[in-house]
Short mmCIF file of C-alpha atoms in Angstrom, two decimals:
data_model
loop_
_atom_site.label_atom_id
_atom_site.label_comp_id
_atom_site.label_asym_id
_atom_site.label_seq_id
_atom_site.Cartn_x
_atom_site.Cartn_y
_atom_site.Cartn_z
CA UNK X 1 73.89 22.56 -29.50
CA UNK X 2 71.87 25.47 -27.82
CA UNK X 3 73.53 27.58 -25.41
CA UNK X 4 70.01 26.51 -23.56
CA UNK X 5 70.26 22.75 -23.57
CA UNK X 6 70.66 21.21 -20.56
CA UNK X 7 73.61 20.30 -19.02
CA UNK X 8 75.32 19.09 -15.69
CA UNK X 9 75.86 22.40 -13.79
CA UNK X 10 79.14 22.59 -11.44
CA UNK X 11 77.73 24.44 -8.41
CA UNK X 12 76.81 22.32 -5.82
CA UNK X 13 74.84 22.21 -2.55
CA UNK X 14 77.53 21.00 -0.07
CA UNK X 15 75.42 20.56 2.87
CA UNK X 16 73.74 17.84 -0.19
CA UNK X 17 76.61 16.11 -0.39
CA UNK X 18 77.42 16.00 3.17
CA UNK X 19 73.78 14.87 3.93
CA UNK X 20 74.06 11.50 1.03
CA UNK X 21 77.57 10.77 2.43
CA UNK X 22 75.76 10.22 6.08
CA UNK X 23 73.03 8.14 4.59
CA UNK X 24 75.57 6.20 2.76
CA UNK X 25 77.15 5.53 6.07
CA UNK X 26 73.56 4.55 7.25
CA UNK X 27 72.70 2.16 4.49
CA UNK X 28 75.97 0.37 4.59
CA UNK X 29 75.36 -0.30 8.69
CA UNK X 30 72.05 -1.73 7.51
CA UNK X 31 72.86 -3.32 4.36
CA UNK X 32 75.46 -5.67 5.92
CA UNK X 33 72.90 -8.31 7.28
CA UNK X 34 71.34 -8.35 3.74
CA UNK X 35 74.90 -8.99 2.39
CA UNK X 36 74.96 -12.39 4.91
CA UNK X 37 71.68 -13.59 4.69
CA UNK X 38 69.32 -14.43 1.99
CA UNK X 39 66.38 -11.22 1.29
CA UNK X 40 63.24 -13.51 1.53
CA UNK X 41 64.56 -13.80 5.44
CA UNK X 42 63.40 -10.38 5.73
CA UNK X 43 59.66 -11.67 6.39
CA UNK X 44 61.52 -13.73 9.76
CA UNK X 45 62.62 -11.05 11.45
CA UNK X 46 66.20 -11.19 13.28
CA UNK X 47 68.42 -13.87 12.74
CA UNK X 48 67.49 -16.58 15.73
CA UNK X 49 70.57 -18.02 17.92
CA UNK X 50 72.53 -15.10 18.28
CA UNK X 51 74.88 -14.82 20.86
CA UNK X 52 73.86 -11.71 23.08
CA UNK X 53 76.67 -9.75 21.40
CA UNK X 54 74.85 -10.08 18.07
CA UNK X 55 71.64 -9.60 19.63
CA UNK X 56 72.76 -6.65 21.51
CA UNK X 57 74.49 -5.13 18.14
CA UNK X 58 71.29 -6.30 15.59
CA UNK X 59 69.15 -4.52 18.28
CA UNK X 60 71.54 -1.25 17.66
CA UNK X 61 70.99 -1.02 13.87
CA UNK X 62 67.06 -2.01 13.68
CA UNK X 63 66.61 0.50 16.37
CA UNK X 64 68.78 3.64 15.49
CA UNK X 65 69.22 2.34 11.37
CA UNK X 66 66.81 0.61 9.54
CA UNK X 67 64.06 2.38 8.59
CA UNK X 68 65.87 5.84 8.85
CA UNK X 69 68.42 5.90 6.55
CA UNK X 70 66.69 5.11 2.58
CA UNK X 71 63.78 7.59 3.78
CA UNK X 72 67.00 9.76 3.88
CA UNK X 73 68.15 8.77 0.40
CA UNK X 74 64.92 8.92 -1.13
CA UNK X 75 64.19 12.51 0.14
CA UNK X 76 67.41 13.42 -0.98
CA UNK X 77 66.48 11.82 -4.41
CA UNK X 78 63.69 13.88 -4.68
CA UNK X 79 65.28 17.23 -3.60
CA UNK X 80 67.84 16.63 -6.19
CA UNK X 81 64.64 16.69 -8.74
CA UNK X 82 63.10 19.27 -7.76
CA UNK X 83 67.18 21.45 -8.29
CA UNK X 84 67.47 19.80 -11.77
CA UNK X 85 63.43 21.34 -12.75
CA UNK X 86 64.15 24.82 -11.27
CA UNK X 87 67.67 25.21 -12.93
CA UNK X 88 65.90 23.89 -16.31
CA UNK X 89 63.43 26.24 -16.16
CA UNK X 90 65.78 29.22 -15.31
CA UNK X 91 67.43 28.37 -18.12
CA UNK X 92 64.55 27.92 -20.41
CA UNK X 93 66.10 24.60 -21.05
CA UNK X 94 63.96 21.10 -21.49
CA UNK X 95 63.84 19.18 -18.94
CA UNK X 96 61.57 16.20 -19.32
CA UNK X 97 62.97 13.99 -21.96
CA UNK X 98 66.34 14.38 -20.21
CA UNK X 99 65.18 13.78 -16.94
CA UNK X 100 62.78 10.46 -17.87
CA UNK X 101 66.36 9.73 -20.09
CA UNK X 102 68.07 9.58 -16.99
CA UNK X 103 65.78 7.18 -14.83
CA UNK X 104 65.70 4.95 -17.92
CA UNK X 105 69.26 4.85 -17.47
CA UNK X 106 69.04 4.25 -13.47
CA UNK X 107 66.54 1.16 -14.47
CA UNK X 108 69.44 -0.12 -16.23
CA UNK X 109 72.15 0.18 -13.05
CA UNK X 110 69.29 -1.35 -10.99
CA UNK X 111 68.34 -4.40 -13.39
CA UNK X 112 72.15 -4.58 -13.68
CA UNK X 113 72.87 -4.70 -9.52
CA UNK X 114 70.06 -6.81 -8.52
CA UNK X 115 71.01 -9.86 -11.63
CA UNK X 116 74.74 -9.78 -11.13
CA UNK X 117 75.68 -8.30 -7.76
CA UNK X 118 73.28 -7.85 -4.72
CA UNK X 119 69.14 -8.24 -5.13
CA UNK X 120 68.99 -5.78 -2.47
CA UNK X 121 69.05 -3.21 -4.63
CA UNK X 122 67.44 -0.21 -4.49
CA UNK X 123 68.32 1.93 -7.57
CA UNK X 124 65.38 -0.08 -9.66
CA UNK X 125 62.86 0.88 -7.10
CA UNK X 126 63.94 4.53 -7.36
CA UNK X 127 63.52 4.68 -11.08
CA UNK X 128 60.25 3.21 -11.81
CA UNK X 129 58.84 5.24 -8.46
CA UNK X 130 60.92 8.30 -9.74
CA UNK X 131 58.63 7.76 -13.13
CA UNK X 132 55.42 7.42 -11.61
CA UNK X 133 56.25 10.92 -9.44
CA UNK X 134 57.09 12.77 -13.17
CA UNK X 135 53.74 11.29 -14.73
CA UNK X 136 51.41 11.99 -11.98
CA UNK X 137 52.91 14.56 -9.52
CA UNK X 138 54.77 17.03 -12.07
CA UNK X 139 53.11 19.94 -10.90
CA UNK X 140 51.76 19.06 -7.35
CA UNK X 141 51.46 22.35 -5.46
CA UNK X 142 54.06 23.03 -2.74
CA UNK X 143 51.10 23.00 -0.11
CA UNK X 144 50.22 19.70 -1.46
CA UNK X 145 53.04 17.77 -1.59
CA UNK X 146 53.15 16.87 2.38
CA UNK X 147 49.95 15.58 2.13
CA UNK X 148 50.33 13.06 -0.95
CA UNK X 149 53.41 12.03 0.74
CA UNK X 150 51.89 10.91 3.86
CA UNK X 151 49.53 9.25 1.44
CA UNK X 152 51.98 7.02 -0.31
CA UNK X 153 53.82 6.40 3.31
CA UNK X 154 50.55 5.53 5.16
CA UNK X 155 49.05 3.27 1.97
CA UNK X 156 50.73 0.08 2.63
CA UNK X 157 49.92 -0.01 6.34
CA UNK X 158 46.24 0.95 5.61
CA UNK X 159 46.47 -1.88 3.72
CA UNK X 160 48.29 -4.16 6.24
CA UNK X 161 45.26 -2.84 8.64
CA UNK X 162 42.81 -4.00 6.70
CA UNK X 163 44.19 -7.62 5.85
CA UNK X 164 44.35 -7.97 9.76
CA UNK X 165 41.28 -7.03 10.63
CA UNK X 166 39.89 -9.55 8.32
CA UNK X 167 41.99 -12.19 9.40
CA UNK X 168 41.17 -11.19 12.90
CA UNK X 169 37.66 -11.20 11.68
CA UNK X 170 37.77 -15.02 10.21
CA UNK X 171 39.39 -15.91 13.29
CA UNK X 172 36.28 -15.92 15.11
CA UNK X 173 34.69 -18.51 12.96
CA UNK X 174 36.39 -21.89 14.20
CA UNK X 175 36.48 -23.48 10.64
CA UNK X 176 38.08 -20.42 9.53
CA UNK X 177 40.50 -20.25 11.57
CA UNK X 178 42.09 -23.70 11.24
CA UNK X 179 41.97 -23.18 8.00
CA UNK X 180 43.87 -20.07 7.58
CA UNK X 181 46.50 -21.50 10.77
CA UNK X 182 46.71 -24.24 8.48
CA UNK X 183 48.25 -21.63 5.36
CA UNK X 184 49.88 -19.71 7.42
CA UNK X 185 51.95 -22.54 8.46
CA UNK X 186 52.17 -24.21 5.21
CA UNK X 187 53.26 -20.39 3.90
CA UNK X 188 56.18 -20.43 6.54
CA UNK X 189 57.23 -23.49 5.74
CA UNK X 190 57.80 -22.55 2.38
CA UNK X 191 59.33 -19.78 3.05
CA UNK X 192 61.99 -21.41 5.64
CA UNK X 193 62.80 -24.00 2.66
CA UNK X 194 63.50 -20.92 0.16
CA UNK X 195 65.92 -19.15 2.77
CA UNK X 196 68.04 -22.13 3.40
CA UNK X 197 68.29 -22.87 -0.16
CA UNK X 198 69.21 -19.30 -0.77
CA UNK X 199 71.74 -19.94 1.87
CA UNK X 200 73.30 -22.85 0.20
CA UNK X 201 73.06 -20.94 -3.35
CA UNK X 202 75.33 -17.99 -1.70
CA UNK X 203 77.52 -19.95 0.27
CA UNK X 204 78.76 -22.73 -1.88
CA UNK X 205 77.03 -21.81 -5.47
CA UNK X 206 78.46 -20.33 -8.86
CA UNK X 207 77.90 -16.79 -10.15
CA UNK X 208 75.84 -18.56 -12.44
CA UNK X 209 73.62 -19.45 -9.64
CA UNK X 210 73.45 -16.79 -7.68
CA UNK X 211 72.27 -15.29 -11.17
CA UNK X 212 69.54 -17.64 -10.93
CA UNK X 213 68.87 -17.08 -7.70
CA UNK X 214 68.79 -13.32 -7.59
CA UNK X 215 65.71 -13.85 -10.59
CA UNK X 216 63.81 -15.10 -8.11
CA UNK X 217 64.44 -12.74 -5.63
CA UNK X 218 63.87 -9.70 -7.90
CA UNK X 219 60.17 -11.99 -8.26
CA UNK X 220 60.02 -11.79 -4.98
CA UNK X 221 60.22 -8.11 -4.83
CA UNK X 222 58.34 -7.82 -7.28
CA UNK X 223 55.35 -9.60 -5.34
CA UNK X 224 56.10 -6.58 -2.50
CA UNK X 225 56.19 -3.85 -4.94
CA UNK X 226 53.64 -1.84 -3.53
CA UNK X 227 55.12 -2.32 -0.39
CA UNK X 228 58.67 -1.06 -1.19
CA UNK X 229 57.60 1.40 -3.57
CA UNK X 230 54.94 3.70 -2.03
CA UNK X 231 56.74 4.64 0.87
CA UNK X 232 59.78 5.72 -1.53
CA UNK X 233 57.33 8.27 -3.44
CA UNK X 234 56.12 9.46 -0.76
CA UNK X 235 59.82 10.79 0.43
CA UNK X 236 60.62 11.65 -2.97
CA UNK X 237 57.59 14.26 -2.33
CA UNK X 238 59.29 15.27 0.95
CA UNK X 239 62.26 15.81 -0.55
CA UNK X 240 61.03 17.76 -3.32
CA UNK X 241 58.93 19.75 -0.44
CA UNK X 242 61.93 20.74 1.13
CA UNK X 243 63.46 22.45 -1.93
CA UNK X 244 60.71 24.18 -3.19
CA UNK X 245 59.59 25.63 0.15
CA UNK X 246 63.43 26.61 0.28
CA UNK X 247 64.50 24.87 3.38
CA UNK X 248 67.22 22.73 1.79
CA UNK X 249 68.06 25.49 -0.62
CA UNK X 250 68.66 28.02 1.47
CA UNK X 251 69.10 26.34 5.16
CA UNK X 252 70.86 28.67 6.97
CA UNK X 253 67.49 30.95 7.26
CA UNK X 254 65.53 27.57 8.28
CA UNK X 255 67.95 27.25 11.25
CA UNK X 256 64.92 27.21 13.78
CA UNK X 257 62.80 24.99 11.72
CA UNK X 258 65.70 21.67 11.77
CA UNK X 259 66.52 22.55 15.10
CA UNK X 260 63.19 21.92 16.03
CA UNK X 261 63.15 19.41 13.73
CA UNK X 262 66.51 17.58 15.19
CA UNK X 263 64.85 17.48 18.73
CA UNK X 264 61.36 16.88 17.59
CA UNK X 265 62.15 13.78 15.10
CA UNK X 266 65.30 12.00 16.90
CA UNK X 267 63.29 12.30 20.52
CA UNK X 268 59.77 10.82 19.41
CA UNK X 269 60.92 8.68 17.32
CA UNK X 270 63.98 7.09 19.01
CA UNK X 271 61.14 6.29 21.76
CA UNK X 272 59.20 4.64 19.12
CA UNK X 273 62.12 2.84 17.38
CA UNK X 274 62.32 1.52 21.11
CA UNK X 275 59.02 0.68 21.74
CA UNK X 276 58.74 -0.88 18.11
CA UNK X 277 61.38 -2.92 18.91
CA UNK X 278 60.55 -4.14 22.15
CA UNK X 279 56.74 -5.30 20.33
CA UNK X 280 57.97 -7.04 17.26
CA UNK X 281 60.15 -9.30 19.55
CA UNK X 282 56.96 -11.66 19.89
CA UNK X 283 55.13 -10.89 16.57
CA UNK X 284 55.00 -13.64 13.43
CA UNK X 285 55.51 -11.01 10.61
CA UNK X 286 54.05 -14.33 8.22
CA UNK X 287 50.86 -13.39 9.69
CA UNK X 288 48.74 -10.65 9.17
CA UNK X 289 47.54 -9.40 12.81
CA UNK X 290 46.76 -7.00 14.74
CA UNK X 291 49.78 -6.62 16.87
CA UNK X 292 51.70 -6.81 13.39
CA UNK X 293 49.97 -4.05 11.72
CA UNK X 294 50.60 -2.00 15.07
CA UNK X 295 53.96 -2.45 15.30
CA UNK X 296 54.48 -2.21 11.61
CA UNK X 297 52.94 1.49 11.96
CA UNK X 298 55.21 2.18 14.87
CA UNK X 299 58.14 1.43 12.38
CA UNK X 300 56.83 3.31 9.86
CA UNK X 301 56.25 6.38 12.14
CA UNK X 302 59.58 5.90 13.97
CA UNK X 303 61.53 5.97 10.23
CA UNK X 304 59.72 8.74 8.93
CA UNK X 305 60.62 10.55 12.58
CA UNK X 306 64.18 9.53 12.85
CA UNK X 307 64.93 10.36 9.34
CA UNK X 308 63.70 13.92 9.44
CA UNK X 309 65.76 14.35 13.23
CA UNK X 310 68.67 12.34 11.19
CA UNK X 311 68.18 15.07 8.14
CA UNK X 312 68.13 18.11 10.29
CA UNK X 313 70.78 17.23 12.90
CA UNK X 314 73.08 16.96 9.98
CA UNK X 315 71.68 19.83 8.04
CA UNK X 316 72.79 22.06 11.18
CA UNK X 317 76.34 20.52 11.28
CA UNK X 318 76.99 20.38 7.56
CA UNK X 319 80.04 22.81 7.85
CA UNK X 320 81.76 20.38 10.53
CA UNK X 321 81.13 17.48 8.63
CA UNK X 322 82.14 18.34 5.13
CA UNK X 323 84.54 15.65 5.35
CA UNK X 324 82.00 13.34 4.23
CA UNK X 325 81.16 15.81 1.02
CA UNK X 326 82.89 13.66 -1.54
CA UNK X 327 81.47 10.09 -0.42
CA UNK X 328 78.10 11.87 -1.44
CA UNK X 329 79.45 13.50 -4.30
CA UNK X 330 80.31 9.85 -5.73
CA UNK X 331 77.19 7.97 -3.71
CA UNK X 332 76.28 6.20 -6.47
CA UNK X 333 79.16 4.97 -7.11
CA UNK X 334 80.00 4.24 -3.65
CA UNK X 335 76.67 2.28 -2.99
CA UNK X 336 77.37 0.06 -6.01
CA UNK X 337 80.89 -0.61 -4.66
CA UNK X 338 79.64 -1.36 -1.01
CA UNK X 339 77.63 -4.19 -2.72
CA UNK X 340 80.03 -5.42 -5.18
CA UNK X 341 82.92 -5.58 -3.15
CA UNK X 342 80.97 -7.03 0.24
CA UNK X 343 79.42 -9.80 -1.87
CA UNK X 344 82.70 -10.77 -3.38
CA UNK X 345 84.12 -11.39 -0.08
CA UNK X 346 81.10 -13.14 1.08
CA UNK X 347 79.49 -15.35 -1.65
CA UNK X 348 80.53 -18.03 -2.74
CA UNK X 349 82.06 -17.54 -6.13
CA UNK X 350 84.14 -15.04 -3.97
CA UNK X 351 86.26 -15.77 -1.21
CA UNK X 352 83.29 -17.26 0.77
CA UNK X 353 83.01 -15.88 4.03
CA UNK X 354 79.00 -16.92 4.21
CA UNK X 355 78.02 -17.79 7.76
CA UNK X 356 81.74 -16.36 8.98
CA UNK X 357 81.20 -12.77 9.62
CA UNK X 358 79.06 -12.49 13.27
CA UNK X 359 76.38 -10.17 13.74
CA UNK X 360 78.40 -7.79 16.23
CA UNK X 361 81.55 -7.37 13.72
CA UNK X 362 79.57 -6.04 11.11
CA UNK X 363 79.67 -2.78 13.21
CA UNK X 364 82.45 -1.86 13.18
CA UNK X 365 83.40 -3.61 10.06
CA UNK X 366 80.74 -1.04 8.27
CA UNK X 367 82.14 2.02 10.04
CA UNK X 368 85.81 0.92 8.86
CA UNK X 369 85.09 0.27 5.25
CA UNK X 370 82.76 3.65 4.75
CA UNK X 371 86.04 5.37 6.45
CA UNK X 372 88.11 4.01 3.83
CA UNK X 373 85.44 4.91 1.09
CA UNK X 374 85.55 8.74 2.29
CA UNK X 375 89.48 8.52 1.95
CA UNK X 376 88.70 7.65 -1.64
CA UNK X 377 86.26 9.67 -2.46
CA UNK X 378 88.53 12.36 -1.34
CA UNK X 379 91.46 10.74 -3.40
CA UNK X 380 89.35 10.32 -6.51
CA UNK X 381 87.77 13.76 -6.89
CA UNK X 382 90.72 15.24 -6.28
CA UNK X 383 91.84 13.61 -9.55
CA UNK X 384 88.61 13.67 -11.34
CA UNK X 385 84.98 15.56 -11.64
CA UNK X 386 82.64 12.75 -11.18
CA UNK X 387 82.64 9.14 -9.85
CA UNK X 388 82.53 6.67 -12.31
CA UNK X 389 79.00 5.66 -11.86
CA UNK X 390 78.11 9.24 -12.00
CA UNK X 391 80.45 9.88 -14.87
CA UNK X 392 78.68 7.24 -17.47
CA UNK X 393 75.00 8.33 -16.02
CA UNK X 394 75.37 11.83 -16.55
CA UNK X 395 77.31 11.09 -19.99
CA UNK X 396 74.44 8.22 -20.80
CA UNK X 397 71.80 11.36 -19.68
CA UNK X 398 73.24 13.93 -22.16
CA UNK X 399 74.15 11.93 -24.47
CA UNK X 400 76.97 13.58 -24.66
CA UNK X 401 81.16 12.48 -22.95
CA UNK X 402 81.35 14.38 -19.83
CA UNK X 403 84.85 15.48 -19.33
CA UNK X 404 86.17 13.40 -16.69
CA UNK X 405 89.88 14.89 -15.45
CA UNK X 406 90.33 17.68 -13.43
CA UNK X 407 91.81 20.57 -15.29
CA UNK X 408 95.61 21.27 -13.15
CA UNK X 409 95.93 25.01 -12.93
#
């Protein structure tokens, strides 16, 4: 093989790791409702008859969690592109078969997690968005990148704009209206008698049907595509932004720019998380109106905000947190095992602890379970080079064995 091929390079960007170990930490906090409830229940809203505990803790995570943490992910996703181009190229090595090699291989995980383990995966979003980004934006311009990824962020609620306005629109026309009311409600209906049979699937069905099951939920991603998928190219662009304009390269002489960044991002959009919040309490997310739209955007806006805050603050304090270094060394492999292990407790075919685990435990439940997966980590790479997930991608990707064991000196 040529002394140019490409291969997995050792150095590493801690302040990386350290950043994917806190938005593993993230993702688990918001992941845990998705592990107790079905993922068409996502177009309800919060879970109704919670105590005030569980209200008080699901008001904790939508506010300060979801929304901020894949954004996180995803712009670390694309940062970790843009570092695998600029070390091919220094090393006159090829780059594109290898790379497209490697999402191919991601498809697979993702196809793999959403049939047999959780269909709230993610991994099969990032590959096929992670394709379209190589085929179309290759060779964006630094300068440009920022403003295709506010494209691909803004796109769905331009769209969710305009099907408001229009509904809003039909609204004034009497016959219209009952018309439409009359969908609307027939659409929620349907939707309320696919939950609780997802419910029953989970709590009392086979693997076998929870197979079944998670086919139709992967259709009913599928449905939302554009919808989960723009917004994840778009921070694939911001993360590839923030490599090649050298901020996450090189961050200690961007201090000023994520300190700015920290206060800027976790202030404005902590009061929009809030005031996001505080709207979608009385909005019908089945219907497309205006208040929707608005406090869809808020979301949006708050997410994109808090993420960036989230990104810097952590960025600045990368040397005090380096503890968390090896849970993002392995995140793959850690974000698989959050899923696999979590549904095996909780489904069914496991040791069925559906409808068991309130709202307000899965707090600190979350914050236990990722400390145990940093003691891991930290036991496992001590041991070995790669996680295991990350072991068979990279040796899947070169197609070439990776050596796995650490060499004792």
């Amino acid at each position: 093989m040529s002394t140019n091929a490409m291969h997995p390079v050792l150095d590493r960007h801690i302040h990386l790791d350290v950043l994917r170990g806190f938005a593993l930490l993230g993702i688990l906090l918001v992941n845990f409702e998705w592990f107790t409830r079905p993922m068409q229940a996502i177009m309800l809203g919060s879970e109704p008859g919670l105590a005030p505990i569980d209200q008080a803790a699901d008001a904790l995570v939508t506010i300060f969690g979801e929304g901020k943490f894949y954004p996180i992910f995803s712009m670390l996703f694309g940062a970790g592109f843009a570092l695998m181009a600029d070390r091919a190229m220094r090393r006159a090595a090829p780059f594109w078969g290898v790379y497209l090699r490697r999402l191919l291989i991601l498809m697979v995980f993702g196809l793999v997690h959403s049939l047999l383990i959780w269909s709230g995966d993610i991994l099969l979003i990032y590959a096929i968005a992670g394709g379209f980004m190589c085929l179309f934006f290759s060779r964006t311009p630094e300068r440009r990148l920022w403003k295709w990824a506010l494209f691909f962020i803004a796109l769905p609620l331009l769209l969710m704009w305009g099907a408001s306005a229009m509904v809003s629109l039909a609204n004034t026309q009497p016959e219209l209206r009952t018309e439409l009311a009359a969908e609307f409600a027939a659409d929620e209906r349907n939707l309320l008698d696919t939950v609780a049979r997802a419910e029953t699937i989970h709590a009392e069905g086979s693997f076998a049907d929870n197979v079944v099951q998670r086919l139709d939920d992967l259709r009913f991603k599928l449905v939302y595509f554009l919808f989960w998928a723009t917004p994840v190219i778009g921070y694939f662009l911001i993360g590839r932004w923030l490599i090649v304009s050298d901020r996450l390269t090189h961050p200690q002489d961007h201090q000023l720019y994520f300190r700015r960044w920290r206060a800027r991002g976790l202030s404005l959009g902590l009061v929009l998380a809030v005031a996001a919040w505080f709207l979608m309490q009385d909005i019908n997310a089945m219907v497309p109106s205006l208040g929707a739209a608005l406090g869809t955007t808020l979301v949006t806006l708050a997410g994109l905000l808090m993420a960036l805050g989230y990104l810097s603050a952590v960025t600045l304090a990368a040397e005090r947190l380096r503890v968390l270094a090896p849970a993002g060394q392995m995140a793959l492999s850690n974000y698989l095992i959050q899923s696999l292990i979590w549904t095996w407790l909780i489904y069914g075919h496991g040791l069925g602890l559906w409808g068991e685990i309130p709202r307000w435990s899965q707090i600190p439940l979350a914050l236990g379970f990722f400390a145990l997966q940093v003691a891991f980590s930290h036991w496992w790479l001590a041991r070995f080079r790669y996680g295991p997930a990350e072991w068979l991608w990279r040796s899947l990707t070169y197609w070439e064995r990776q050596p796995m064991r650490r060499v004792a000196h």
